[in-house]
Backbone as JSON, one array per atom type, in Angstrom:
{
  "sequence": "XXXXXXXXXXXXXXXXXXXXXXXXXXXXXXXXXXXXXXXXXXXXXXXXXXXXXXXXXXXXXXXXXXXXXXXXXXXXXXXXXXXXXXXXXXXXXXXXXXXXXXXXXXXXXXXXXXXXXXXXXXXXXXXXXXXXXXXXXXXXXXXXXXXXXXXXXXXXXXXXXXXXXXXXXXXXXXXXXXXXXXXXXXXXXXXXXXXXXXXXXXXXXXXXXXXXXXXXXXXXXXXXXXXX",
  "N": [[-41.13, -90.81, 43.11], [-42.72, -89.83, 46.16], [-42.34, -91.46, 49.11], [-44.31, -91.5, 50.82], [-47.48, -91.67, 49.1], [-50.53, -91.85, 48.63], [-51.51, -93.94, 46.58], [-51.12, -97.36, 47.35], [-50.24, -99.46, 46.18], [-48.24, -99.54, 44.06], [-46.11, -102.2, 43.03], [-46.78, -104.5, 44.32], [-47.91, -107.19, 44.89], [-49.96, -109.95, 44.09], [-50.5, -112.76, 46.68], [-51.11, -115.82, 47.09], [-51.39, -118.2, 49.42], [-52.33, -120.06, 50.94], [-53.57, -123.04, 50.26], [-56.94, -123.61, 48.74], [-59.64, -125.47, 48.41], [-61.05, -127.35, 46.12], [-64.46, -126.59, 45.56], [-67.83, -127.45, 44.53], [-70.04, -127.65, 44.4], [-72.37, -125.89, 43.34], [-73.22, -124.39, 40.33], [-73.7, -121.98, 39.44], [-71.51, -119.45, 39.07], [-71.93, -117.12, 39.33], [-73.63, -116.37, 41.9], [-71.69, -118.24, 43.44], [-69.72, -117.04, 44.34], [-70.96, -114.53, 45.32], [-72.3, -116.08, 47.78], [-70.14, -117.2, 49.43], [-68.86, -114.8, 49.65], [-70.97, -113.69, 51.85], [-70.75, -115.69, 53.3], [-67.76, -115.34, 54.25], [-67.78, -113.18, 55.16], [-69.59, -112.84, 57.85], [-68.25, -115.01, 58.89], [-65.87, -113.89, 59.31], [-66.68, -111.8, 61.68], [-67.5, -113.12, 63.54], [-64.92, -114.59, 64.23], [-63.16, -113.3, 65.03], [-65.08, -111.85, 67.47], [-65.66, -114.14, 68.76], [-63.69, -115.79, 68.64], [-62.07, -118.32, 67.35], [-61.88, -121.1, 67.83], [-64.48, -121.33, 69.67], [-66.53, -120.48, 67.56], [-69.31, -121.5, 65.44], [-69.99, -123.95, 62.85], [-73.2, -123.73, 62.31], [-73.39, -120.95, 63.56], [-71.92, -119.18, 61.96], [-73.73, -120.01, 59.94], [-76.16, -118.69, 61.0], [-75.63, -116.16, 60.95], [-74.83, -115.29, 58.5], [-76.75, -115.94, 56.8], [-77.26, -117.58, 55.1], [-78.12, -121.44, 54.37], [-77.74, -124.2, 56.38], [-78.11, -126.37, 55.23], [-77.13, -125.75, 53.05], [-74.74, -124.4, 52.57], [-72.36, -125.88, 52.66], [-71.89, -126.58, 50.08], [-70.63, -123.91, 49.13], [-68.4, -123.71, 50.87], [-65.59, -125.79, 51.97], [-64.97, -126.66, 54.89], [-64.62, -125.39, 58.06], [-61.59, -124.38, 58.37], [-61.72, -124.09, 55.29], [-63.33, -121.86, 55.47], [-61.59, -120.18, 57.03], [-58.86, -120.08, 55.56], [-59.4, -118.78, 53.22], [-60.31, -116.32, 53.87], [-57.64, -115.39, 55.31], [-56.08, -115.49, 53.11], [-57.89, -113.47, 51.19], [-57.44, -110.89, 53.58], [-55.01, -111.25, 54.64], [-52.34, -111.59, 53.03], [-53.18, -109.84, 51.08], [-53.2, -108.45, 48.25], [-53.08, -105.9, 47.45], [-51.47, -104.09, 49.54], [-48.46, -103.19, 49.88], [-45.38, -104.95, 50.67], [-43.16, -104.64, 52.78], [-40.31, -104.91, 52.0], [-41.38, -104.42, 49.22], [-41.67, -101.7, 48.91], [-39.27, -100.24, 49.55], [-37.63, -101.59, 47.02], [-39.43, -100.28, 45.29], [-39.27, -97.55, 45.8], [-36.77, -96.92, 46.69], [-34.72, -94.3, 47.11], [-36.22, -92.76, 48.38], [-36.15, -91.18, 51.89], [-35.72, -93.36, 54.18], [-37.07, -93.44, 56.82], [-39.16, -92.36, 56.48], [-40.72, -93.75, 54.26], [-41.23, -96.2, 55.92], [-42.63, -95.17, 57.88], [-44.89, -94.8, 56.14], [-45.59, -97.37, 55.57], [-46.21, -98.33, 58.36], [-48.79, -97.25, 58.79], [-50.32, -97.91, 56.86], [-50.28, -100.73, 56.87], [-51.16, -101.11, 59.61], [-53.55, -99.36, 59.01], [-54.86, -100.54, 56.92], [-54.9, -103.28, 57.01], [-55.6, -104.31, 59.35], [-58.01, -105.95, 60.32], [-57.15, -108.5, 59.46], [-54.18, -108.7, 60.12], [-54.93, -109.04, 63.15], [-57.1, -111.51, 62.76], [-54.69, -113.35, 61.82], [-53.01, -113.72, 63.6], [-54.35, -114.64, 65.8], [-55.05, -116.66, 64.57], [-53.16, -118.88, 64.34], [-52.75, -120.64, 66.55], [-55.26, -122.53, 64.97], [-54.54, -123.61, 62.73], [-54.01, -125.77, 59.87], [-51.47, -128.23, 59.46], [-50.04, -127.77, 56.7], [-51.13, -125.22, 56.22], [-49.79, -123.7, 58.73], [-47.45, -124.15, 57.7], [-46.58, -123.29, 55.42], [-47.47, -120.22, 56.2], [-45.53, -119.77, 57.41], [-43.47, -120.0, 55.96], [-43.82, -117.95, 54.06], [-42.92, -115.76, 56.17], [-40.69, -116.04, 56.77], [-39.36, -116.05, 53.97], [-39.77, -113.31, 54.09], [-38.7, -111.95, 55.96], [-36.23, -112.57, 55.39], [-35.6, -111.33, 52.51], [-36.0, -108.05, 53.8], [-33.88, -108.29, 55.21], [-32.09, -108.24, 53.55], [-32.36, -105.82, 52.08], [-31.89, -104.02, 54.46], [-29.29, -104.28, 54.79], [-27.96, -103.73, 52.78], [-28.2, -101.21, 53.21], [-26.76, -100.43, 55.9], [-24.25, -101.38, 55.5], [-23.35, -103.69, 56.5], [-21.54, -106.72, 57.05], [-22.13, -109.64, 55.21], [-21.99, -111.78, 56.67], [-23.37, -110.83, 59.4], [-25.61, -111.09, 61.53], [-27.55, -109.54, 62.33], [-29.16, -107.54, 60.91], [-30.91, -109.4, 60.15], [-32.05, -109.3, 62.7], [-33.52, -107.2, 62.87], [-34.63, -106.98, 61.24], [-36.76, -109.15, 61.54], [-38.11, -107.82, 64.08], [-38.76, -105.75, 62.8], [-41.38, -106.91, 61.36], [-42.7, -107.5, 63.57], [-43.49, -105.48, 64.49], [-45.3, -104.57, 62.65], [-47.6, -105.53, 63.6], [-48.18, -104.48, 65.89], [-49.87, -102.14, 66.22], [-52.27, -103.26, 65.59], [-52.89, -105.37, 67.45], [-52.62, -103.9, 69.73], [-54.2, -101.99, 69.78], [-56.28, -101.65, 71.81], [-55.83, -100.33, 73.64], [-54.68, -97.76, 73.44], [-56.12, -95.87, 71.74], [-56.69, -93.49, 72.03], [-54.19, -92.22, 71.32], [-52.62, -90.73, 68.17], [-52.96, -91.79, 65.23], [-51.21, -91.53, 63.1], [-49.04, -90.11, 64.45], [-48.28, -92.29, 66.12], [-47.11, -94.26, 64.23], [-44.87, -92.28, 62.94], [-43.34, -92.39, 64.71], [-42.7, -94.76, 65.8], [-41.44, -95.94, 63.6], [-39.41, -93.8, 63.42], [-37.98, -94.63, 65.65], [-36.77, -97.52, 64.84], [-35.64, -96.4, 62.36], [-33.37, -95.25, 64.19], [-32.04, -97.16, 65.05], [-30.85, -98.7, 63.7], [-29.4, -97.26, 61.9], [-27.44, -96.66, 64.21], [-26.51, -99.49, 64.01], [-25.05, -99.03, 61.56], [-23.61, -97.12, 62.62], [-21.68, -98.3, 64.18], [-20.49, -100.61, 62.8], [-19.24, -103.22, 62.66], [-20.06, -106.31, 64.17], [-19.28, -106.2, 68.03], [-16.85, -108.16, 69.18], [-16.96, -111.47, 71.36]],
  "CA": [[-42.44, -90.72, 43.76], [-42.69, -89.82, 47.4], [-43.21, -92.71, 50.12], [-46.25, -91.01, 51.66], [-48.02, -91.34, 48.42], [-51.55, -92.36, 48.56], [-51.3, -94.95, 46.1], [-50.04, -98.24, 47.91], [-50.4, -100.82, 45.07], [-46.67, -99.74, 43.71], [-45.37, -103.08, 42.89], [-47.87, -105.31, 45.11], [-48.19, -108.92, 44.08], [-50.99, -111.24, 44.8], [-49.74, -113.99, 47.0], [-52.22, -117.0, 48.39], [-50.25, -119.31, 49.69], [-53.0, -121.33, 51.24], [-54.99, -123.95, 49.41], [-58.06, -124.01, 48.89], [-60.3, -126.64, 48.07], [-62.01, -127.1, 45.27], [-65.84, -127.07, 45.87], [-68.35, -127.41, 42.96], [-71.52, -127.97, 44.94], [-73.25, -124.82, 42.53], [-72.65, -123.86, 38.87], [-73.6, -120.56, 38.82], [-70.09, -118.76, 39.54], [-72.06, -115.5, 40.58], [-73.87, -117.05, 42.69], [-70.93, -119.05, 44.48], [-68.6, -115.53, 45.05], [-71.83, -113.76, 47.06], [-72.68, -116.79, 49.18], [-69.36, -117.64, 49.93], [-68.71, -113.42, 50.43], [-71.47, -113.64, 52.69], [-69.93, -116.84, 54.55], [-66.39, -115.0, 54.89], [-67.68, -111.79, 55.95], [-69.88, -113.15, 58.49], [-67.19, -115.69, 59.9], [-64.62, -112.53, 60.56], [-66.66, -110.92, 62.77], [-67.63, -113.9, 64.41], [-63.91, -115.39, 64.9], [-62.85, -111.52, 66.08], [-65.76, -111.59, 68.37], [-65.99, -114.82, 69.72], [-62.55, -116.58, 69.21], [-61.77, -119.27, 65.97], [-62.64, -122.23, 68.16], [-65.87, -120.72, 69.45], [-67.25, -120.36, 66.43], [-69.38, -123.06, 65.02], [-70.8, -123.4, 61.46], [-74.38, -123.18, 62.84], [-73.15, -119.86, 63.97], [-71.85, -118.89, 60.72], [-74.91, -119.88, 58.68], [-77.08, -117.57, 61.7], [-74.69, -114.84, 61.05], [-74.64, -114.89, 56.93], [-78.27, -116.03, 56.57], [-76.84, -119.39, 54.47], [-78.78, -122.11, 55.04], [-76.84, -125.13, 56.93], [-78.17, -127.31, 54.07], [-76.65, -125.78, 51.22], [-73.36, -124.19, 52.53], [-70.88, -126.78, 51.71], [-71.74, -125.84, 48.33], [-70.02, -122.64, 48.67], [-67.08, -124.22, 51.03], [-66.01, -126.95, 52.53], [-65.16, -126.74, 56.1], [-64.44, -124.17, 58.59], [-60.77, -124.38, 57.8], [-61.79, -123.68, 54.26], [-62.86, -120.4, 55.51], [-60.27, -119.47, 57.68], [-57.66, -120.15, 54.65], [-59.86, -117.9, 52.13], [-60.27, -114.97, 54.71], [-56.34, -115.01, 55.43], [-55.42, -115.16, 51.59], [-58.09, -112.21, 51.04], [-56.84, -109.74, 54.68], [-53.81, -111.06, 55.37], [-51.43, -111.77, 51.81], [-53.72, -108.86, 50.34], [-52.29, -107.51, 47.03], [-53.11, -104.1, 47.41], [-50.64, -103.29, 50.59], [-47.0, -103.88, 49.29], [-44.93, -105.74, 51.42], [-41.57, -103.34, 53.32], [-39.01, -105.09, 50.52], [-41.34, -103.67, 47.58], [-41.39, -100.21, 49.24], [-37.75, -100.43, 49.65], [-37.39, -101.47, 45.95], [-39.79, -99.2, 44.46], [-38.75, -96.25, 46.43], [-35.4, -96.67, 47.02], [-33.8, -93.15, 47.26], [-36.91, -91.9, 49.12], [-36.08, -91.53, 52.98], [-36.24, -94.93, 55.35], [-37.96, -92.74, 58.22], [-40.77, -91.84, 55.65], [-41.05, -94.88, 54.08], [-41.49, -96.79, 57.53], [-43.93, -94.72, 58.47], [-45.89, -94.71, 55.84], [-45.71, -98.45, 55.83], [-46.72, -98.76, 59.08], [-49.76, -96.29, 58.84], [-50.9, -98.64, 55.72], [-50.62, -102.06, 57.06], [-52.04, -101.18, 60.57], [-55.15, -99.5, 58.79], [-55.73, -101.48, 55.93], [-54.88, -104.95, 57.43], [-56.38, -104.21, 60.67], [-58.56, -107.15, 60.74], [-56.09, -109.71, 58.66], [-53.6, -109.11, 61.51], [-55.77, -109.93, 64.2], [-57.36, -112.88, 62.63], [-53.47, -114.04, 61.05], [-52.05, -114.01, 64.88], [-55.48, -116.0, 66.83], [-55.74, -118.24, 63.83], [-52.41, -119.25, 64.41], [-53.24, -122.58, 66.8], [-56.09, -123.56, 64.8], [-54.48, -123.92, 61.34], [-53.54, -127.02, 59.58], [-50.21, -128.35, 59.75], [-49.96, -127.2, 55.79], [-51.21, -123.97, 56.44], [-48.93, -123.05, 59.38], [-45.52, -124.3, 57.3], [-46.68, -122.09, 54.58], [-47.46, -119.29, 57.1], [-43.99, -119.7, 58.44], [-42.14, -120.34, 54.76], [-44.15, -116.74, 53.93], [-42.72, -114.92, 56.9], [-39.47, -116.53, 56.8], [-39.26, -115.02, 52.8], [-40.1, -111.51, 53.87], [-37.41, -111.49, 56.55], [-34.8, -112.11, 54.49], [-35.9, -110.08, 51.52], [-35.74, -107.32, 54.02], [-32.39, -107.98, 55.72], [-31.14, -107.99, 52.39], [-32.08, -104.31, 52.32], [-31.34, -103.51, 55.32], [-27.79, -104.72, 55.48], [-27.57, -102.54, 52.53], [-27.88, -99.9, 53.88], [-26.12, -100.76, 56.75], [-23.27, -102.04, 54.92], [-22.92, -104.63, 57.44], [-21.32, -108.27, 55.89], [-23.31, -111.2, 55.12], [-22.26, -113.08, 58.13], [-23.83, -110.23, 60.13], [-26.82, -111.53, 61.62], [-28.24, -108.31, 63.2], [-30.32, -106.99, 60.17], [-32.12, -110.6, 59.76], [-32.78, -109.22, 63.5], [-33.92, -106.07, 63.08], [-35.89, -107.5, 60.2], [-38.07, -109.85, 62.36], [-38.32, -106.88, 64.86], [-40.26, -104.86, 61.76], [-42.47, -107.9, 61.28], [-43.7, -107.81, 64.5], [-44.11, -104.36, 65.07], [-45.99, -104.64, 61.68], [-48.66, -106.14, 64.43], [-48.4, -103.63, 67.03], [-50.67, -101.3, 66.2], [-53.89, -103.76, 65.28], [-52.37, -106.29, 68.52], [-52.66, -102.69, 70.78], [-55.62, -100.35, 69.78], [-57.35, -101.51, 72.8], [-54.86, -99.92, 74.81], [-53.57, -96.34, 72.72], [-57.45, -95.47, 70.77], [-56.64, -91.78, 72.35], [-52.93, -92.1, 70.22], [-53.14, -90.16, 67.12], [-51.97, -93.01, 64.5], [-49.95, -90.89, 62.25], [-47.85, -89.99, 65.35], [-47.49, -93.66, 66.01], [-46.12, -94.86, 63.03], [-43.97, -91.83, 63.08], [-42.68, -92.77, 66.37], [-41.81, -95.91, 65.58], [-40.27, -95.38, 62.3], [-38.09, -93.43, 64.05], [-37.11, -95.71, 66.74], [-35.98, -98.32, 63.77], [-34.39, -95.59, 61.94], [-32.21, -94.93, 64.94], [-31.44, -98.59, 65.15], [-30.22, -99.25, 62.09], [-28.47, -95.89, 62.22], [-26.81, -97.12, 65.15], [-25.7, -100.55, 64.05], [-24.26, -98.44, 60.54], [-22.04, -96.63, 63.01], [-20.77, -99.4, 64.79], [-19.88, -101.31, 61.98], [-18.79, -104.98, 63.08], [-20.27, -106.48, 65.98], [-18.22, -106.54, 68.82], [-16.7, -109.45, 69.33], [-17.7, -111.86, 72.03]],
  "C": [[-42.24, -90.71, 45.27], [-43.19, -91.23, 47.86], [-44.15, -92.52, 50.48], [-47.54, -91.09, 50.39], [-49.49, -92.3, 48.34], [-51.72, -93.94, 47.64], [-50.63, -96.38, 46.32], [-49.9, -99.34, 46.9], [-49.68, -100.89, 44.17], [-45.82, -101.4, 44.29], [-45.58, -104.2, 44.26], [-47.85, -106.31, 44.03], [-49.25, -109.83, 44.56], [-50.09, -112.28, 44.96], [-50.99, -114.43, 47.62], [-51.07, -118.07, 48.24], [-51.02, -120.28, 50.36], [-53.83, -121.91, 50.71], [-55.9, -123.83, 49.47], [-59.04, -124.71, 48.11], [-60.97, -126.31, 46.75], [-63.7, -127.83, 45.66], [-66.76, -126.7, 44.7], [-69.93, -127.43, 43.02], [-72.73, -127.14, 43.85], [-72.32, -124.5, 40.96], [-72.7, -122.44, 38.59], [-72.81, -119.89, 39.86], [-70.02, -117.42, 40.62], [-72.65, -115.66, 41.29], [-73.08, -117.67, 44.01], [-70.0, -117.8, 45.4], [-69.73, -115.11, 45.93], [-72.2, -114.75, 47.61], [-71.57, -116.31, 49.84], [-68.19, -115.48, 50.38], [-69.64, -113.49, 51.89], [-71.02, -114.44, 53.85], [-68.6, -115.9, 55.3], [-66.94, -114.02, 55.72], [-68.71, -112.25, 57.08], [-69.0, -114.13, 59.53], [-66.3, -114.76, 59.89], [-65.04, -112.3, 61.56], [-67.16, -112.31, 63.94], [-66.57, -114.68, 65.23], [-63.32, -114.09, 65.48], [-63.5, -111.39, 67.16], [-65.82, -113.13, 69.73], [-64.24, -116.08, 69.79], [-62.93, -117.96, 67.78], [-63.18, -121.0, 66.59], [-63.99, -122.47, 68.91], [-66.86, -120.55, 68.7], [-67.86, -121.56, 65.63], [-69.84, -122.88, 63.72], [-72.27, -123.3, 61.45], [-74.43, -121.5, 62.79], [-72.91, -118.98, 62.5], [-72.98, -118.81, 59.73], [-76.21, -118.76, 59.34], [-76.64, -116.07, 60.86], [-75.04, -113.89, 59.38], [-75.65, -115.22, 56.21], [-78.21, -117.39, 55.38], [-77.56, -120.0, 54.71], [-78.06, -123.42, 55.34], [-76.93, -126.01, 56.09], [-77.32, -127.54, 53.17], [-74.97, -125.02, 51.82], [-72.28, -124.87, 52.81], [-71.51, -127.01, 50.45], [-70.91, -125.23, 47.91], [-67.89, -123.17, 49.66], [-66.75, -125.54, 52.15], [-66.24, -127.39, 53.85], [-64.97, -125.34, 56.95], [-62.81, -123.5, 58.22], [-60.47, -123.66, 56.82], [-62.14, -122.42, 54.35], [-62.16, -119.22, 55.66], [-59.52, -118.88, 56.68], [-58.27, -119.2, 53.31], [-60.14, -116.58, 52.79], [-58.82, -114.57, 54.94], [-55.68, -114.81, 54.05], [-56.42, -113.81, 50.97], [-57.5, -111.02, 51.88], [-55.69, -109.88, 54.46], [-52.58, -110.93, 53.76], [-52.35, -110.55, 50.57], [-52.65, -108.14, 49.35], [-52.36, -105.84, 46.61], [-52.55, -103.5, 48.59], [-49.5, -103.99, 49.95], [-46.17, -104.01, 50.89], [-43.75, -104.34, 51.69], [-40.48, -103.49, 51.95], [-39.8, -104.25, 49.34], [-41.37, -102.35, 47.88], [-40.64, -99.91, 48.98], [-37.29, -100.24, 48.23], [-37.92, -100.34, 44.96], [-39.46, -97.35, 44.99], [-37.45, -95.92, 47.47], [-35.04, -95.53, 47.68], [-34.69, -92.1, 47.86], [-36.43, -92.07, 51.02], [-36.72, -92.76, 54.14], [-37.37, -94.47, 56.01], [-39.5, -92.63, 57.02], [-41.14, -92.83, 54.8], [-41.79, -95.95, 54.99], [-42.52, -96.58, 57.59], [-44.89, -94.79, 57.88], [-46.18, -96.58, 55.23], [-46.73, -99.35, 57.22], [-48.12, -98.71, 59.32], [-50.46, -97.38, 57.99], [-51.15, -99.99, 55.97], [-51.91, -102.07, 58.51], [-53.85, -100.42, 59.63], [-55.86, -100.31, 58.16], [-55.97, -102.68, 56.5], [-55.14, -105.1, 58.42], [-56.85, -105.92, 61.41], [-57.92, -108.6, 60.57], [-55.21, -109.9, 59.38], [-53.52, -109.66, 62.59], [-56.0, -111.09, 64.05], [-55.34, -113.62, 62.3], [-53.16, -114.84, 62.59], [-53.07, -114.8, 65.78], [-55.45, -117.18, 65.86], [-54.91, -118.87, 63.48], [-52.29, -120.87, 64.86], [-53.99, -123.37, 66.32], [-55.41, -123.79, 63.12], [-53.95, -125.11, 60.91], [-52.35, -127.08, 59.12], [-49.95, -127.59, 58.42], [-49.43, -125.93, 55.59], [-50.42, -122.81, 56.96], [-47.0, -123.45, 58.7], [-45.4, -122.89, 56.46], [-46.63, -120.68, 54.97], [-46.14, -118.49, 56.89], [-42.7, -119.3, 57.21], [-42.35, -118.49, 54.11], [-42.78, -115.8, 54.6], [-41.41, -114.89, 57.03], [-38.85, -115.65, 55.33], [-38.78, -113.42, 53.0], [-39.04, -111.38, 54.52], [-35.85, -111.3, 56.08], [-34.58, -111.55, 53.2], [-35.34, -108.74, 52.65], [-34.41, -106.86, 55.0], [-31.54, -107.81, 54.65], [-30.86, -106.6, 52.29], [-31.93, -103.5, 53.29], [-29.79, -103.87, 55.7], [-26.86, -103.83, 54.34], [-27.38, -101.53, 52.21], [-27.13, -99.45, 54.58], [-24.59, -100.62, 56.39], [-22.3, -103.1, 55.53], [-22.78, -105.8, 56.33], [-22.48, -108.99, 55.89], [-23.06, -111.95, 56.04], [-22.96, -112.41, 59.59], [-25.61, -111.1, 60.54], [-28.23, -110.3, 62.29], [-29.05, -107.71, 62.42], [-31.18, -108.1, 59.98], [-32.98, -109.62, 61.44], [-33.92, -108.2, 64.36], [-35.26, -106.12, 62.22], [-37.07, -108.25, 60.51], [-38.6, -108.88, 63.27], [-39.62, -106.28, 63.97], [-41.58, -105.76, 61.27], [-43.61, -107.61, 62.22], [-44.19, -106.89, 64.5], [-45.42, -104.06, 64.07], [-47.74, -104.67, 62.65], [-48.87, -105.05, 65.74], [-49.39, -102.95, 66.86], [-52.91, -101.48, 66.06], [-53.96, -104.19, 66.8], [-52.99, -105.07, 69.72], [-53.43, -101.63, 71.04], [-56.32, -100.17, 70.62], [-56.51, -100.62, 74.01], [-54.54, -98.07, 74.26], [-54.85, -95.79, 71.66], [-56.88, -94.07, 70.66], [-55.36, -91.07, 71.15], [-53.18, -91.78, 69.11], [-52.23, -91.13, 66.05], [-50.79, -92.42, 63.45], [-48.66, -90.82, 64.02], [-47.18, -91.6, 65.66], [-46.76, -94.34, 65.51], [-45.3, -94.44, 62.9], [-42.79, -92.08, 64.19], [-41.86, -93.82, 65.88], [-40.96, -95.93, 64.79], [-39.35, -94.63, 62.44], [-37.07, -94.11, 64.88], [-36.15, -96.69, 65.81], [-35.12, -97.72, 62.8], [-33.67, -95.28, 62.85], [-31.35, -96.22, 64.92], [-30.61, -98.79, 64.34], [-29.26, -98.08, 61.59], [-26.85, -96.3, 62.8], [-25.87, -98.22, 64.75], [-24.65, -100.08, 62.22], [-23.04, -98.15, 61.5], [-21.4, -97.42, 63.66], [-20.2, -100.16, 64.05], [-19.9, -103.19, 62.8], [-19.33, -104.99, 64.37], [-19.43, -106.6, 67.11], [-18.16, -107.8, 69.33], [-16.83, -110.15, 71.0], [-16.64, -112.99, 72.45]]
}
C-alpha cells in the first residue's frame, strides 16, 4: 500500500494515558457524552483563545451553555477537562504514530512516508498540538510524567527504526537524536501557521521530509561517529 494513502488508521491504537476521574453526578450516559462534548468543545476554543490559565469555569459554562450548577456532573474540575481534550486531540487513534507507518509500510519510501506523516499530523492534530505544548505548565504532576513516559516511548520506538536503516550500532546515540528532532518538527507546522499561511502545506511537509531524509542519509554514509 502506498504511504500517501488516504486512509491513516493503518495500525493506529487508542492510547489515553491520562486519568480520568470517575464522575457519576447523571445516569443517563447519553446525556453525560453531549454535555460533557459540549464542555470540551467549548473549553478548546477558549484555552486556544485565551490561554489554559485564563480560562475560568464560569467562562466555560458561558461558552457551552452548561449551567454552573450542574456541570460537575459531567466533570470534575478544569484539569478533568484538559486531560479528556488531550486523550481525545492529542493520543488520537485515528493518526498512526511515525513507528506504525514505518512498520506498516516498511518497503514504501522514507521521503514519502515522512511527508505524508507530516501533512497528517499537522492537519488533523492541529489543535491537539497547540493545546498538548501550552497545557504543558498547567498539568498535574501525574499527567506531565505520563506526557513525558509517552514521548519518551515514541522516541525510541523510532530510533529503533531509524538505526535500521541507518545501520548504525546500538551504542550510536544519533538516531535517538534525530528521533526527538522528528518529534518536534511533528509541532512545527501547527507551532508556525501564524507565520507561513501563504506556504502551500503539501510543499512543507515535502520540504521537510526531505531535509530528514538527507540526514539520515548522511549519518548512513558516515557510518561511525567520529571519534572525539
Amino acid at each position: 500500500m502506498p504511504a500517501d494513502k488516504e486512509d491513516v488508521s493503518v495500525n493506529a491504537s487508542p492510547i489515553e494515558i491520562l486519568v480520568k476521574p470517575e464522575v457519576s453526578g447523571v445516569k443517563n450516559e447519553q446525556l453525560i457524552q453531549t454535555r460533557r462534548a459540549q464542555i470540551c468543545d467549548a473549553a478548546l476554543e477558549l484555552f486556544l483563545e485565551k490561554g489554559i490559565a485564563s480560562t475560568t469555569i464560569r467562562d466555560i459554562c458561558a461558552r457551552s451553555g452548561v449551567n454552573q450548577a450542574s456541570i460537575y456532573d459531567y466533570i470534575e474540575n478544569k484539569n478533568d477537562i484538559l486531560r479528556r481534550l488531550l486523550n481525545q486531540l492529542w493520543f488520537r487513534p485515528d493518526v498512526p504514530t511515525l513507528p506504525e507507518r514505518l512498520e506498516a509500510f516498511g518497503d514504501a519510501d522514507f521521503e514519502d512516508i515522512l511527508t505524508s506523516y507530516f501533512r497528517d499530523t499537522w492537519r488533523i492534530k492541529r489543535k491537539g498540538t497547540l493545546l498538548a505544548y501550552r497545557s504543558i505548565p498547567h498539568l498535574q504532576s501525574d499527567d506531565r510524567k505520563a506526557m513525558r513516559a509517552h514521548d519518551t516511548r515514541l522516541i525510541t520506538l523510532l530510533a529503533r527504526h531509524l538505526r535500521e536503516r541507518t545501520g548504525l550500532p546500538a551504542d550510536d546515540k544519533r538516531p535517538e537524536i534525530v528521533a526527538n528532532l522528528i518529534i518536534f518538527l511533528t509541532a512545527f507546522g501547527p507551532m508556525r501557521d501564524w507565520v507561513q499561511r501563504d506556504i502551500d502545506e503539501e510543499l512543507m511537509a515535502g520540504t521537510i521530509a526531505a531535509g530528514v531524509t538527507a540526514m539520515l542519509e548522511h549519518l548512513k554514509a558516515q557510518g561511525e561517529p567520529p571519534s572525539t
